[in-house]
Short mmCIF file of C-alpha atoms in Angstrom, two decimals:
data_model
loop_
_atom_site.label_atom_id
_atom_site.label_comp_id
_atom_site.label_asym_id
_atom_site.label_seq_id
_atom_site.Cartn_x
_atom_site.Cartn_y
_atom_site.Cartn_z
CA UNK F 287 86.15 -16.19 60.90
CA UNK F 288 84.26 -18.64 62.24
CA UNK F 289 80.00 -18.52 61.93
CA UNK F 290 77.07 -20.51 63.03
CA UNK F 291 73.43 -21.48 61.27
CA UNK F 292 70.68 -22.65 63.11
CA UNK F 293 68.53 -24.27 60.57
CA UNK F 294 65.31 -23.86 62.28
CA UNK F 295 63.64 -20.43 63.74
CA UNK F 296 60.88 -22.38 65.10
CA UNK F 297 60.44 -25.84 66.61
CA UNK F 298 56.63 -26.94 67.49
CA UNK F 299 56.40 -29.94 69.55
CA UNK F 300 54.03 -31.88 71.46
CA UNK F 301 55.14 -32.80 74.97
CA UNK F 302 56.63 -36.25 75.63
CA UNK F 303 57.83 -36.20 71.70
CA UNK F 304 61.65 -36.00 71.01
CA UNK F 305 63.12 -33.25 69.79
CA UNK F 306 66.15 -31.86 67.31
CA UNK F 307 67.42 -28.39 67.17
CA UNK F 308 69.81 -28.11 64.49
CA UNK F 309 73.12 -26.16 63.91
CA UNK F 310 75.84 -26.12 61.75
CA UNK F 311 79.19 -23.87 61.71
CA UNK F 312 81.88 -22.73 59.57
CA UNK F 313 85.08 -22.99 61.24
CA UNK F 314 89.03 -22.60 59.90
CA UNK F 315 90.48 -23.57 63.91
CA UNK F 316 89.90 -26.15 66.16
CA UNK F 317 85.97 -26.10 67.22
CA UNK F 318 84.43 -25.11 70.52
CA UNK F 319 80.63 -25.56 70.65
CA UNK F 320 77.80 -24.53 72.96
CA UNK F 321 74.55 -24.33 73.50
CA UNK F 322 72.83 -21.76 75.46
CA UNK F 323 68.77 -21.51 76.50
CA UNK F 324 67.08 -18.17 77.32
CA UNK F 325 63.74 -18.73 78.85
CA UNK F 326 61.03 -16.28 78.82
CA UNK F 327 62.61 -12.35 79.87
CA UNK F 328 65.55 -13.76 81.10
CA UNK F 329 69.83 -14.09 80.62
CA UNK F 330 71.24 -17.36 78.58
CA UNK F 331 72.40 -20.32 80.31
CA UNK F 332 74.63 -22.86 79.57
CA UNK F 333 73.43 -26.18 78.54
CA UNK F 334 76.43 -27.74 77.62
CA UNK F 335 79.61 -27.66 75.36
CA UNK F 336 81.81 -29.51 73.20
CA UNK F 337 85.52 -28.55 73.53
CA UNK F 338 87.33 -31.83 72.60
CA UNK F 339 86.80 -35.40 73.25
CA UNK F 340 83.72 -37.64 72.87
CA UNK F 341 81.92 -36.74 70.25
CA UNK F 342 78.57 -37.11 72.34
CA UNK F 343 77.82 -34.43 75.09
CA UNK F 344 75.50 -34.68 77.96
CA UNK F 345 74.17 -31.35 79.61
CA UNK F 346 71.25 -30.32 81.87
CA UNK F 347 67.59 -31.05 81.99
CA UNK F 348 68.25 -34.21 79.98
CA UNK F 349 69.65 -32.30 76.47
CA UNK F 350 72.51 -34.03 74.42
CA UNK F 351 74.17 -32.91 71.84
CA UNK F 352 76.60 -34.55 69.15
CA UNK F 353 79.75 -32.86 67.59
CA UNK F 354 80.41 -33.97 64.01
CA UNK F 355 83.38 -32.94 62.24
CA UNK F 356 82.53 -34.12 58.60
CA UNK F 357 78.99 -33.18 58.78
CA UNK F 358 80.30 -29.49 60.83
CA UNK F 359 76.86 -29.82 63.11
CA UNK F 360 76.48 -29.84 66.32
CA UNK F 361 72.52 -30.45 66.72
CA UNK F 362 71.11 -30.67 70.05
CA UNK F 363 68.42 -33.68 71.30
CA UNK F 364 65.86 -34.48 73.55
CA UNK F 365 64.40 -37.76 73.72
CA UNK F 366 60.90 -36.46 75.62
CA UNK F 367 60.08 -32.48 76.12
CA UNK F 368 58.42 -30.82 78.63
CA UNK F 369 56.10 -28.03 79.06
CA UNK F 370 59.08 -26.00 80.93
CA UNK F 371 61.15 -26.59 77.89
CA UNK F 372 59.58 -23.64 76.35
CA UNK F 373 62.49 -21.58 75.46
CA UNK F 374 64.78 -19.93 72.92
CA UNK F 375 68.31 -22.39 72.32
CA UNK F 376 71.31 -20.53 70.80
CA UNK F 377 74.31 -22.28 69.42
CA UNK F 378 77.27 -20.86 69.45
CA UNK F 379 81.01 -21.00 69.01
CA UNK F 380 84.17 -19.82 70.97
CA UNK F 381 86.22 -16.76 69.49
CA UNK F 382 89.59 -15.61 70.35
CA UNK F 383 89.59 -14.10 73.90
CA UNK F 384 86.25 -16.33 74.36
CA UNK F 385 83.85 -14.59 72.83
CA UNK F 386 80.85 -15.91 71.57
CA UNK F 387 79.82 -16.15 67.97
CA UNK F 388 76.04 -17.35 68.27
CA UNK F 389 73.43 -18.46 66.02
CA UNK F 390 70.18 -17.28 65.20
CA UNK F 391 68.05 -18.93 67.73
CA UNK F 392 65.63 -21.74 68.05
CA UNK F 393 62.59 -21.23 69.54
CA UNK F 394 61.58 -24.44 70.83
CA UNK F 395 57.43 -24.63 71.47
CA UNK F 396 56.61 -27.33 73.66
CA UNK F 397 52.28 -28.17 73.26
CA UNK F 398 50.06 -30.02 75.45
CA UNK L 75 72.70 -13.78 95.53
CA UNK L 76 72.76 -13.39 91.62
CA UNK L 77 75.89 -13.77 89.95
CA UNK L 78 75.65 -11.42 87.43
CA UNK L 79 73.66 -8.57 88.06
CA UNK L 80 72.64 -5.56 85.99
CA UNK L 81 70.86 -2.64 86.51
CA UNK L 82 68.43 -0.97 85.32
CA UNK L 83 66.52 -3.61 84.13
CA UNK L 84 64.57 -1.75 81.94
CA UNK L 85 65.21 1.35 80.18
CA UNK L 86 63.16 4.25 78.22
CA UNK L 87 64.64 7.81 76.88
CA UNK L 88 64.70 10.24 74.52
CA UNK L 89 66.36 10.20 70.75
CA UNK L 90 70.20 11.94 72.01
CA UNK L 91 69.94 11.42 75.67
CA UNK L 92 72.95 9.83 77.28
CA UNK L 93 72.47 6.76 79.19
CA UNK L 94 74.39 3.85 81.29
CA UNK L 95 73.71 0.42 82.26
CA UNK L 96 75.53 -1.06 84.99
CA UNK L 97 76.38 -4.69 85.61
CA UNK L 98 78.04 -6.22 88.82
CA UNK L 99 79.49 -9.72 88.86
CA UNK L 100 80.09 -11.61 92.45
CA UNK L 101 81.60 -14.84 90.96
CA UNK L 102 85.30 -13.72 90.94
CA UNK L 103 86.05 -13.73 87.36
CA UNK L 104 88.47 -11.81 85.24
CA UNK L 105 86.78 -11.22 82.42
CA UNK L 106 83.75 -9.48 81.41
CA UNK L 107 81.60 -8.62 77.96
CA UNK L 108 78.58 -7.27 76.76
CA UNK L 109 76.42 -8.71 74.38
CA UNK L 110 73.26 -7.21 72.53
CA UNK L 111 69.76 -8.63 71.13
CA UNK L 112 68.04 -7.25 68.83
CA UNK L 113 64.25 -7.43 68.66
CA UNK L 114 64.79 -10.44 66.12
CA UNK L 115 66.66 -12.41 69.40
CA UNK L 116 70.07 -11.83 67.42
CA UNK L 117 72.88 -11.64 69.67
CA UNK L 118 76.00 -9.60 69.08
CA UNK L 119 79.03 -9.45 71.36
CA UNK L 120 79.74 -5.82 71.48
CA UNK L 121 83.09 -5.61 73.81
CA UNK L 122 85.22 -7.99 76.31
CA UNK L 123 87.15 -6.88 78.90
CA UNK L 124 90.34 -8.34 80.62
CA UNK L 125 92.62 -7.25 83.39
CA UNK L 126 92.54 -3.45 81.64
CA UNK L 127 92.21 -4.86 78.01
CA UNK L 128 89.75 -3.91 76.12
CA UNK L 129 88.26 -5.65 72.78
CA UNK L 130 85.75 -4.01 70.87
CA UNK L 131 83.83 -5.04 68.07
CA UNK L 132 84.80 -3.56 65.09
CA UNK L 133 81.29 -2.65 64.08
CA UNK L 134 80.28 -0.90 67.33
CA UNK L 135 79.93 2.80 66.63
CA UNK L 136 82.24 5.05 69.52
CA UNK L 137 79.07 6.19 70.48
CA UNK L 138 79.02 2.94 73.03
CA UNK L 139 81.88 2.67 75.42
CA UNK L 140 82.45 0.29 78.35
CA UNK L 141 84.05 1.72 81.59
CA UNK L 142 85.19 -1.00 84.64
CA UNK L 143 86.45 0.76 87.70
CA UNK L 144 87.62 -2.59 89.04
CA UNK L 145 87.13 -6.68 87.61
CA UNK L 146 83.93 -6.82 89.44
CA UNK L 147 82.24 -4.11 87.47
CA UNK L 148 82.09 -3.27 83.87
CA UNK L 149 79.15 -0.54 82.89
CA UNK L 150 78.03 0.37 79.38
CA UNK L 151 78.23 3.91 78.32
CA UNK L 152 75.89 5.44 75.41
CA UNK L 153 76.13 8.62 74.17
CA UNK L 154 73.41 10.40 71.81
CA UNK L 155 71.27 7.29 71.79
CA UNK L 156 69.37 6.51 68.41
CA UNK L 157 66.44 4.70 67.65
CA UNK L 158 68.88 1.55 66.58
CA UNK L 159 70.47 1.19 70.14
CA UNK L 160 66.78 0.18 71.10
CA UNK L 161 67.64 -3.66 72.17
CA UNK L 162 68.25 -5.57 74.75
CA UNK L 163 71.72 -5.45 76.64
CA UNK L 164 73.02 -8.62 78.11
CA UNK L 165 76.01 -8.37 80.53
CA UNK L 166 78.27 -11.71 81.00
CA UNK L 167 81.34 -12.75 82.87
CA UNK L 168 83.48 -15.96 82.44
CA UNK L 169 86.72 -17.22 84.76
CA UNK L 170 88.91 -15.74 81.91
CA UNK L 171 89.42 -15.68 78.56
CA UNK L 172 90.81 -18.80 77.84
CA UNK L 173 88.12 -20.16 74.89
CA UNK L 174 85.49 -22.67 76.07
CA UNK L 175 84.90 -20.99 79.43
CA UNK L 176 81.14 -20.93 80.37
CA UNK L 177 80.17 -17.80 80.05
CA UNK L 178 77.47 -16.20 83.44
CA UNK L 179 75.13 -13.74 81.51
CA UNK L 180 72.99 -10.93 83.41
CA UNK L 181 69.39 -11.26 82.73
CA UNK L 182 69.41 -8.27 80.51
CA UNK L 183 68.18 -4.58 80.01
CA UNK L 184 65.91 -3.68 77.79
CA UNK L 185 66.42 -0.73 76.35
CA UNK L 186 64.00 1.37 74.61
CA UNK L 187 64.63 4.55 72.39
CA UNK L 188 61.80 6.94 71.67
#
């Protein structure tokens, strides 16, 4: 059975600062990683994935993320937040028939 | 047009009232699921459903039960609703079921047991 741990429930930030949200899974197959955002009253969307490949991911609204097998995280980056990056961020992982496993949550809280 | 579409989007009943939620998708995809958050933003798949197959989560109680009258459709059934079942209920579609699609998700209804 594969699992998922976000580290962090909450994640203050000032705007312009960088960011890290941080997961970490518990695998026994080959890996498939995502990362989902749910803004305010709304349905998750997908930020991006890791399903094989380089090791570094590029997704929307300027988010990265970086797979790494010894360390089994997949913690997502920002180099400068914004206001509108106010949101929950889910990591999750890829089940048979492709169903998501996710993590806790992040809630990412981007100050002025 | 929204890709994945449920209605209502918010719900309030009685303790043992029977209730549905219904959820649309226009993208063309084979396979849909439903997925539920708790009030702690926990989310739980609860079924998936391809071409006629049906997987359930082990630990959802019969009480729930999905019905799709074709692949474009797949409503949630709940009989003799509790105070647990309050939540909310996030509908989602992807191309198939091949792992590492994107999955589209609803934007949710909130359900609310008195």
């Amino acid at each position: 059975a594969q699992s998922v741990t976000q580290l962090d429930s909450q994640v203050p930030v000032f705007e312009e600062a960088p960011v890290e949200l941080r997961c970490n899974y518990s695998s026994s197959v080959s890996v498939y990683l995502f990362w989902y955002v749910q803004y305010p009253n709304q349905g998750l969307q997908l930020l991006l994935k890791y399903l094989s490949g380089s090791t570094l991911v590029k997704g929307i609204n300027g988010f990265e993320a970086e797979f790494n097998k010894s360390q089994t995280s997949f913690h997502l980056r920002k180099p400068s937040v914004h206001i509108s990056d106010t949101a929950e961020y889910f990591c999750a992982v890829s089940n048979a028939g492709n169903m998501l496993t996710f993590g806790g949550g992040t809630r990412l809280m981007v100050k002025p | 047009d929204t890709a994945v579409s449920q209605t209502p989007k918010y719900l309030v009943t009685q303790m043992g009232n029977d209730k549905s939620i219904k959820c649309e998708q226009n993208l063309g995809h084979d396979t849909m699921y439903w997925y539920k958050q708790d009030s702690k933003k926990f989310l739980k798949i609860m079924f998936s459903y391809n071409n006629k197959e049906l997987i359930i989560n082990e630990t959802v109680p019969n009480r729930f039960s999905p019905k799709s009258p074709d692949k474009a459709h797949l409503n949630l059934h709940i009989n003799s609703l509790e105070l647990g079942d309050s939540a909310v209920y996030f509908c989602a579609s992807s191309q198939d079921q091949t792992r590492g699609r994107e999955l589209f998700f609803g934007e949710g209804s909130r359900l609310t047991v008195l």
